[in-house]
PDB file of C-alpha atoms in Angstrom:
ATOM      1  CA  MET T   1     -35.406  -3.035 -72.295  1.00 45.00           C
ATOM      2  CA  LYS T   2     -35.158  -5.653 -69.571  1.00 45.00           C
ATOM      3  CA  THR T   3     -31.885  -6.164 -67.714  1.00 47.00           C
ATOM      4  CA  PRO T   4     -30.263  -9.485 -68.747  1.00 49.00           C
ATOM      5  CA  ASN T   5     -30.916 -12.276 -66.314  1.00 55.00           C
ATOM      6  CA  LYS T   6     -27.920 -12.667 -63.963  1.00 50.00           C
ATOM      7  CA  PHE T   7     -28.208 -16.424 -64.207  1.00 47.00           C
ATOM      8  CA  LEU T   8     -27.764 -16.298 -67.996  1.00 45.00           C
ATOM      9  CA  ILE T   9     -24.701 -14.055 -67.631  1.00 43.00           C
ATOM     10  CA  VAL T  10     -23.097 -16.527 -65.229  1.00 39.00           C
ATOM     11  CA  ILE T  11     -23.832 -19.398 -67.639  1.00 41.00           C
ATOM     12  CA  CYS T  12     -22.176 -17.484 -70.519  1.00 40.00           C
ATOM     13  CA  ILE T  13     -19.081 -16.768 -68.422  1.00 40.00           C
ATOM     14  CA  LEU T  14     -18.778 -20.398 -67.379  1.00 37.00           C
ATOM     15  CA  TRP T  15     -19.190 -21.478 -71.002  1.00 43.00           C
ATOM     16  CA  LEU T  16     -16.335 -19.205 -72.114  1.00 42.00           C
ATOM     17  CA  LEU T  17     -13.919 -20.141 -69.328  1.00 40.00           C
ATOM     18  CA  PRO T  18     -12.733 -23.448 -70.861  1.00 40.00           C
ATOM     19  CA  ALA T  19     -11.719 -21.684 -74.076  1.00 41.00           C
ATOM     20  CA  LEU T  20      -9.851 -18.988 -72.171  1.00 40.00           C
ATOM     21  CA  TYR T  21      -8.183 -21.543 -69.950  1.00 38.00           C
ATOM     22  CA  SER T  22      -7.247 -23.679 -72.933  1.00 38.00           C
ATOM     23  CA  SER T  23      -5.437 -20.719 -74.525  1.00 43.00           C
ATOM     24  CA  LEU T  24      -3.347 -20.159 -71.396  1.00 41.00           C
ATOM     25  CA  TYR T  25      -2.892 -23.870 -70.746  1.00 38.00           C
ATOM     26  CA  SER T  26      -1.285 -24.484 -74.109  1.00 44.00           C
ATOM     27  CA  ILE T  27       1.721 -22.363 -73.147  1.00 56.00           C
ATOM     28  CA  THR T  28       1.943 -22.584 -69.362  1.00 52.00           C
ATOM     29  CA  ASP T  29       0.652 -26.054 -68.464  1.00 54.00           C
ATOM     30  CA  SER T  30       3.080 -27.316 -65.831  1.00 53.00           C
ATOM     31  CA  SER T  31       1.935 -30.934 -66.179  1.00 61.00           C
ATOM     32  CA  GLN T  32       3.734 -31.135 -69.528  1.00 76.00           C
ATOM     33  CA  LYS T  33       7.462 -31.057 -70.135  1.00 89.00           C
ATOM     34  CA  LEU T  34       8.488 -27.464 -70.805  1.00 96.00           C
ATOM     35  CA  ASN T  35      11.268 -26.457 -73.175  1.00 98.00           C
ATOM     36  CA  ASN T  36      13.254 -23.251 -72.799  1.00 98.00           C
ATOM     37  CA  VAL T  37      13.534 -20.908 -75.768  1.00 99.00           C
ATOM     38  CA  TYR T  38      15.598 -17.721 -75.470  1.00 99.00           C
ATOM     39  CA  LEU T  39      14.957 -14.528 -77.395  1.00 99.00           C
ATOM     40  CA  ILE T  40      18.137 -12.477 -77.631  1.00 98.00           C
ATOM     41  CA  LYS T  41      19.124  -9.171 -79.138  1.00 97.00           C
ATOM     42  CA  SER T  42      22.825  -8.480 -79.620  1.00 93.00           C
ATOM     43  CA  ARG T  43      23.731  -5.308 -81.508  1.00 86.00           C
ATOM     44  CA  TRP T  44      22.148  -5.757 -84.962  1.00 86.00           C
ATOM     45  CA  HIS T  45      21.118  -9.365 -84.395  1.00 93.00           C
ATOM     46  CA  THR T  46      17.803 -10.649 -83.070  1.00 97.00           C
ATOM     47  CA  GLY T  47      17.596 -14.402 -82.698  1.00 98.00           C
ATOM     48  CA  LEU T  48      16.086 -17.437 -81.019  1.00 99.00           C
ATOM     49  CA  ILE T  49      18.212 -19.904 -79.057  1.00 99.00           C
ATOM     50  CA  PHE T  50      17.133 -23.429 -78.172  1.00 98.00           C
ATOM     51  CA  ARG T  51      18.594 -26.862 -77.616  1.00 98.00           C
ATOM     52  CA  VAL T  52      19.698 -29.212 -80.348  1.00 99.00           C
ATOM     53  CA  ASP T  53      17.609 -32.238 -79.439  1.00 98.00           C
ATOM     54  CA  GLU T  54      15.286 -34.805 -80.944  1.00 98.00           C
ATOM     55  CA  LEU T  55      12.448 -32.312 -81.368  1.00 98.00           C
ATOM     56  CA  SER T  56      14.477 -29.572 -83.065  1.00 98.00           C
ATOM     57  CA  LEU T  57      16.336 -32.070 -85.277  1.00 98.00           C
ATOM     58  CA  LYS T  58      13.031 -33.549 -86.374  1.00 98.00           C
ATOM     59  CA  ASN T  59      11.362 -30.250 -87.265  1.00 99.00           C
ATOM     60  CA  ILE T  60      14.188 -28.111 -88.714  1.00 99.00           C
ATOM     61  CA  GLU T  61      16.187 -29.852 -91.414  1.00 98.00           C
ATOM     62  CA  ALA T  62      19.084 -27.374 -91.286  1.00 98.00           C
ATOM     63  CA  ILE T  63      19.792 -28.142 -87.635  1.00 98.00           C
ATOM     64  CA  ARG T  64      21.011 -31.593 -88.650  1.00 97.00           C
ATOM     65  CA  LEU T  65      24.268 -29.872 -89.606  1.00 97.00           C
ATOM     66  CA  PHE T  66      24.594 -28.923 -85.934  1.00 98.00           C
ATOM     67  CA  ARG T  67      23.771 -32.232 -84.274  1.00 96.00           C
ATOM     68  CA  GLU T  68      27.093 -32.154 -82.361  1.00 96.00           C
ATOM     69  CA  MET T  69      26.202 -28.806 -80.776  1.00 98.00           C
ATOM     70  CA  LYS T  70      24.288 -28.133 -77.545  1.00 98.00           C
ATOM     71  CA  TYR T  71      22.414 -25.047 -78.734  1.00 99.00           C
ATOM     72  CA  VAL T  72      21.666 -23.135 -81.910  1.00 99.00           C
ATOM     73  CA  ASP T  73      20.989 -19.427 -82.390  1.00 98.00           C
ATOM     74  CA  ILE T  74      18.703 -18.827 -85.371  1.00 99.00           C
ATOM     75  CA  GLY T  75      17.934 -15.486 -86.988  1.00 98.00           C
ATOM     76  CA  TRP T  76      16.661 -14.122 -90.282  1.00 97.00           C
ATOM     77  CA  GLY T  77      17.762 -11.055 -92.217  1.00 95.00           C
ATOM     78  CA  ASP T  78      18.795  -9.284 -95.401  1.00 93.00           C
ATOM     79  CA  ARG T  79      21.250 -11.411 -97.376  1.00 94.00           C
ATOM     80  CA  ASP T  80      23.924  -8.787 -98.072  1.00 92.00           C
ATOM     81  CA  PHE T  81      23.837  -7.020 -94.701  1.00 89.00           C
ATOM     82  CA  TYR T  82      23.685 -10.238 -92.674  1.00 87.00           C
ATOM     83  CA  GLN T  83      26.554 -11.872 -94.552  1.00 90.00           C
ATOM     84  CA  SER T  84      28.774  -8.786 -94.716  1.00 85.00           C
ATOM     85  CA  PRO T  85      32.223  -9.228 -93.098  1.00 79.00           C
ATOM     86  CA  LYS T  86      31.883  -5.730 -91.635  1.00 76.00           C
ATOM     87  CA  ASP T  87      30.328  -5.258 -88.205  1.00 75.00           C
ATOM     88  CA  PHE T  88      28.107  -2.537 -89.665  1.00 75.00           C
ATOM     89  CA  ASP T  89      27.819  -1.250 -93.232  1.00 77.00           C
ATOM     90  CA  LEU T  90      25.696   1.900 -93.530  1.00 80.00           C
ATOM     91  CA  TYR T  91      25.011   1.461 -97.244  1.00 77.00           C
ATOM     92  CA  LEU T  92      23.931  -2.161 -96.834  1.00 79.00           C
ATOM     93  CA  ALA T  93      21.784  -1.244 -93.830  1.00 81.00           C
ATOM     94  CA  PHE T  94      20.011   1.480 -95.831  1.00 74.00           C
ATOM     95  CA  LYS T  95      19.517  -0.838 -98.791  1.00 79.00           C
ATOM     96  CA  ALA T  96      18.185  -3.607 -96.568  1.00 80.00           C
ATOM     97  CA  LEU T  97      15.523  -1.354 -95.092  1.00 83.00           C
ATOM     98  CA  PHE T  98      14.368   0.586 -98.121  1.00 84.00           C
ATOM     99  CA  ILE T  99      14.877  -1.785-101.064  1.00 88.00           C
ATOM    100  CA  PRO T 100      13.084  -5.152-100.827  1.00 90.00           C
ATOM    101  CA  SER T 101      15.821  -7.737-101.115  1.00 92.00           C
ATOM    102  CA  GLU T 102      16.699 -11.401-100.795  1.00 95.00           C
ATOM    103  CA  SER T 103      17.066 -12.805 -97.318  1.00 97.00           C
ATOM    104  CA  VAL T 104      18.867 -15.579 -95.466  1.00 98.00           C
ATOM    105  CA  VAL T 105      18.427 -17.671 -92.349  1.00 98.00           C
ATOM    106  CA  ARG T 106      21.504 -17.634 -90.114  1.00 98.00           C
ATOM    107  CA  ILE T 107      22.284 -20.500 -87.737  1.00 98.00           C
ATOM    108  CA  GLU T 108      25.151 -20.489 -85.253  1.00 98.00           C
ATOM    109  CA  GLY T 109      25.956 -23.528 -83.133  1.00 98.00           C
ATOM    110  CA  TYR T 110      27.278 -23.456 -79.564  1.00 98.00           C
ATOM    111  CA  ASN T 111      28.756 -26.020 -77.222  1.00 98.00           C
ATOM    112  CA  TYR T 112      28.730 -23.615 -74.272  1.00 95.00           C
ATOM    113  CA  GLU T 113      26.321 -23.382 -71.368  1.00 97.00           C
ATOM    114  CA  ILE T 114      23.380 -21.104 -72.011  1.00 98.00           C
ATOM    115  CA  GLU T 115      24.548 -18.572 -69.391  1.00 97.00           C
ATOM    116  CA  ASP T 116      27.741 -18.024 -71.375  1.00 97.00           C
ATOM    117  CA  ILE T 117      25.925 -17.813 -74.716  1.00 97.00           C
ATOM    118  CA  ILE T 118      23.513 -15.096 -73.633  1.00 97.00           C
ATOM    119  CA  SER T 119      25.920 -13.102 -71.454  1.00 96.00           C
ATOM    120  CA  TYR T 120      26.769 -10.585 -74.189  1.00 92.00           C
ATOM    121  CA  SER T 121      23.157  -9.951 -75.196  1.00 97.00           C
ATOM    122  CA  ASP T 122      21.547  -6.528 -74.955  1.00 97.00           C
ATOM    123  CA  PHE T 123      18.440  -8.301 -73.757  1.00 98.00           C
ATOM    124  CA  CYS T 124      17.328 -11.883 -73.259  1.00 98.00           C
ATOM    125  CA  ILE T 125      13.898 -13.302 -72.457  1.00 99.00           C
ATOM    126  CA  ARG T 126      13.388 -16.939 -71.523  1.00 99.00           C
ATOM    127  CA  PHE T 127      10.163 -18.668 -72.562  1.00 99.00           C
ATOM    128  CA  ALA T 128       8.941 -22.071 -71.376  1.00 98.00           C
ATOM    129  CA  LEU T 129       7.004 -23.810 -74.158  1.00 98.00           C
ATOM    130  CA  ASN T 130       5.306 -27.163 -74.142  1.00 98.00           C
ATOM    131  CA  GLU T 131       6.065 -29.603 -76.938  1.00 98.00           C
ATOM    132  CA  ASN T 132       3.119 -28.582 -79.096  1.00 98.00           C
ATOM    133  CA  ASN T 133       3.920 -24.861 -78.949  1.00 98.00           C
ATOM    134  CA  LEU T 134       7.615 -25.444 -79.564  1.00 98.00           C
ATOM    135  CA  THR T 135       6.872 -27.750 -82.487  1.00 99.00           C
ATOM    136  CA  ASN T 136       4.763 -25.023 -84.100  1.00 99.00           C
ATOM    137  CA  LEU T 137       7.591 -22.519 -83.636  1.00 99.00           C
ATOM    138  CA  LEU T 138      10.140 -24.921 -85.125  1.00 99.00           C
ATOM    139  CA  LYS T 139       7.900 -25.647 -88.101  1.00 99.00           C
ATOM    140  CA  PHE T 140       7.525 -21.918 -88.733  1.00 99.00           C
ATOM    141  CA  ILE T 141      11.311 -21.549 -88.766  1.00 99.00           C
ATOM    142  CA  ASP T 142      11.722 -24.512 -91.110  1.00 99.00           C
ATOM    143  CA  SER T 143       9.147 -23.029 -93.490  1.00 98.00           C
ATOM    144  CA  SER T 144      11.362 -19.935 -93.893  1.00 98.00           C
ATOM    145  CA  PHE T 145      14.054 -21.823 -95.823  1.00 99.00           C
ATOM    146  CA  SER T 146      14.158 -21.822 -99.611  1.00 98.00           C
ATOM    147  CA  ARG T 147      14.781 -25.109-101.394  1.00 97.00           C
ATOM    148  CA  ASN T 148      16.120 -25.861-104.864  1.00 97.00           C
ATOM    149  CA  ASN T 149      14.628 -28.041-107.597  1.00 96.00           C
ATOM    150  CA  GLN T 150      15.861 -31.151-105.757  1.00 96.00           C
ATOM    151  CA  ASN T 151      14.114 -29.930-102.576  1.00 96.00           C
ATOM    152  CA  LYS T 152      17.496 -29.316-100.937  1.00 97.00           C
ATOM    153  CA  LEU T 153      18.432 -26.424 -98.680  1.00 98.00           C
ATOM    154  CA  VAL T 154      20.595 -23.757-100.322  1.00 98.00           C
ATOM    155  CA  VAL T 155      23.700 -22.810 -98.316  1.00 98.00           C
ATOM    156  CA  THR T 156      24.825 -19.278 -99.227  1.00 98.00           C
ATOM    157  CA  LEU T 157      27.784 -18.924 -96.839  1.00 97.00           C
ATOM    158  CA  LYS T 158      29.673 -20.894 -94.209  1.00 96.00           C
ATOM    159  CA  LYS T 159      31.810 -19.218 -91.531  1.00 93.00           C
ATOM    160  CA  ALA T 160      33.736 -19.932 -88.342  1.00 89.00           C
ATOM    161  CA  ARG T 161      34.843 -23.381 -89.537  1.00 87.00           C
ATOM    162  CA  GLY T 162      31.300 -24.584 -89.957  1.00 87.00           C
ATOM    163  CA  ARG T 163      29.936 -23.149 -86.726  1.00 95.00           C
ATOM    164  CA  ILE T 164      27.877 -20.589 -88.674  1.00 97.00           C
ATOM    165  CA  PHE T 165      25.780 -21.321 -91.754  1.00 98.00           C
ATOM    166  CA  PHE T 166      23.645 -19.019 -93.871  1.00 98.00           C
ATOM    167  CA  PHE T 167      20.791 -20.477 -95.910  1.00 98.00           C
ATOM    168  CA  LYS T 168      18.706 -18.907 -98.644  1.00 98.00           C
ATOM    169  CA  SER T 169      15.253 -17.895 -97.422  1.00 98.00           C
ATOM    170  CA  LYS T 170      12.099 -17.680 -99.489  1.00 97.00           C
ATOM    171  CA  TYR T 171      11.073 -14.328 -98.012  1.00 96.00           C
ATOM    172  CA  SER T 172      11.890 -10.752 -98.982  1.00 95.00           C
ATOM    173  CA  TYR T 173      13.430  -8.349 -96.446  1.00 95.00           C
ATOM    174  CA  HIS T 174      12.522  -4.654 -96.055  1.00 94.00           C
ATOM    175  CA  ILE T 175      11.587  -2.132 -93.382  1.00 92.00           C
ATOM    176  CA  PHE T 176       8.134  -3.654 -92.860  1.00 94.00           C
ATOM    177  CA  GLU T 177       9.464  -7.225 -92.838  1.00 96.00           C
ATOM    178  CA  THR T 178      12.374  -7.219 -90.413  1.00 96.00           C
ATOM    179  CA  CYS T 179      14.057  -9.879 -88.307  1.00 96.00           C
ATOM    180  CA  ASN T 180      11.993  -8.678 -85.362  1.00 97.00           C
ATOM    181  CA  LYS T 181       8.709  -9.209 -87.172  1.00 98.00           C
ATOM    182  CA  TRP T 182       9.947 -12.632 -88.307  1.00 97.00           C
ATOM    183  CA  VAL T 183      10.519 -13.644 -84.672  1.00 98.00           C
ATOM    184  CA  ALA T 184       7.115 -12.236 -83.712  1.00 98.00           C
ATOM    185  CA  LYS T 185       5.465 -14.322 -86.431  1.00 98.00           C
ATOM    186  CA  GLY T 186       7.229 -17.352 -85.018  1.00 98.00           C
ATOM    187  CA  PHE T 187       5.855 -16.678 -81.551  1.00 98.00           C
ATOM    188  CA  ALA T 188       2.382 -16.139 -82.999  1.00 98.00           C
ATOM    189  CA  ALA T 189       2.672 -19.533 -84.693  1.00 98.00           C
ATOM    190  CA  ALA T 190       3.674 -20.975 -81.308  1.00 98.00           C
ATOM    191  CA  GLY T 191       0.415 -19.739 -79.801  1.00 98.00           C
ATOM    192  CA  PHE T 192       1.289 -16.360 -78.302  1.00 98.00           C
ATOM    193  CA  ASP T 193      -1.577 -13.866 -78.439  1.00 97.00           C
ATOM    194  CA  ILE T 194       0.363 -11.108 -80.211  1.00 96.00           C
ATOM    195  CA  SER T 195      -0.020  -8.935 -83.305  1.00 93.00           C
ATOM    196  CA  PRO T 196       3.176  -9.162 -85.398  1.00 96.00           C
ATOM    197  CA  GLY T 197       1.924  -6.706 -88.012  1.00 93.00           C
ATOM    198  CA  TRP T 198       3.125  -3.509 -86.320  1.00 91.00           C
ATOM    199  CA  ILE T 199       6.437  -4.871 -85.006  1.00 97.00           C
ATOM    200  CA  ILE T 200       9.497  -3.368 -86.712  1.00 95.00           C
ATOM    201  CA  THR T 201      12.183  -2.769 -84.082  1.00 96.00           C
ATOM    202  CA  SER T 202      13.646  -4.982 -81.367  1.00 96.00           C
ATOM    203  CA  GLU T 203      12.084  -2.632 -78.809  1.00 96.00           C
ATOM    204  CA  ASN T 204       8.644  -3.264 -80.346  1.00 97.00           C
ATOM    205  CA  LEU T 205       9.282  -6.993 -80.115  1.00 98.00           C
ATOM    206  CA  PHE T 206      10.523  -6.834 -76.518  1.00 97.00           C
ATOM    207  CA  GLU T 207       7.463  -4.936 -75.310  1.00 97.00           C
ATOM    208  CA  GLU T 208       5.085  -7.263 -77.155  1.00 97.00           C
ATOM    209  CA  VAL T 209       6.422 -10.598 -75.893  1.00 98.00           C
ATOM    210  CA  LYS T 210       8.003  -9.933 -72.483  1.00 97.00           C
ATOM    211  CA  LYS T 211       4.766 -10.760 -70.662  1.00 97.00           C
ATOM    212  CA  PHE T 212       4.943 -14.344 -71.939  1.00 98.00           C
ATOM    213  CA  GLY T 213       8.397 -15.072 -70.528  1.00 98.00           C
ATOM    214  CA  LYS T 214      10.994 -14.054 -67.960  1.00 98.00           C
ATOM    215  CA  VAL T 215      13.382 -11.195 -68.690  1.00 98.00           C
ATOM    216  CA  ILE T 216      16.811 -12.387 -67.581  1.00 97.00           C
ATOM    217  CA  ILE T 217      18.980  -9.731 -69.259  1.00 96.00           C
ATOM    218  CA  TRP T 218      18.041  -6.119 -69.959  1.00 94.00           C
ATOM    219  CA  LYS T 219      20.853  -3.664 -70.646  1.00 88.00           C
ATOM    220  CA  GLN T 220      19.404  -0.191 -71.054  1.00 69.00           C
TER     221      GLN T 220
END
């Protein structure tokens, strides 16, 4: 068999470069306005923090309840465990993992600076997304909400004088569909080259996405 012509190999590489560059460009292009998104893990909570602004208000209906806030922290989890008044309930944790159950989206609003919000996190990674990538992430989050027959969001619980809302989600929660996988699916929708399928724990998630952002808190 003849050795492939070197000229043809070079042509193939040059032909593929625009596609490879386009994939990187969509997330890191510095000529576009970049928006910070923060992935945090705090005890049993894994969430995404971003600004309440025109883009987030446009793409996530529930955030309109937080239009007076600077930032929102959004997470997804088992309905009973997430809404429990206890810091940790072993029975509810076991049930959440091993019995497929209803889920909720949790949103907490903040009027603090981001440094204060993330200071108690076990880890925090900052990502800089362009408008297109962030829009795709926001749309993924919005698609997680369940709606009633009148196409309205379903509030399941309100806490902290309206600073925290829980909304019914259309997904089922169990050990193979955790809050960490939900976040990973969001990042995949945003354009990150990741495989959410195997992600279960926050450690799995951290290792999978850290290369796309900047680790600013890591408490081992």
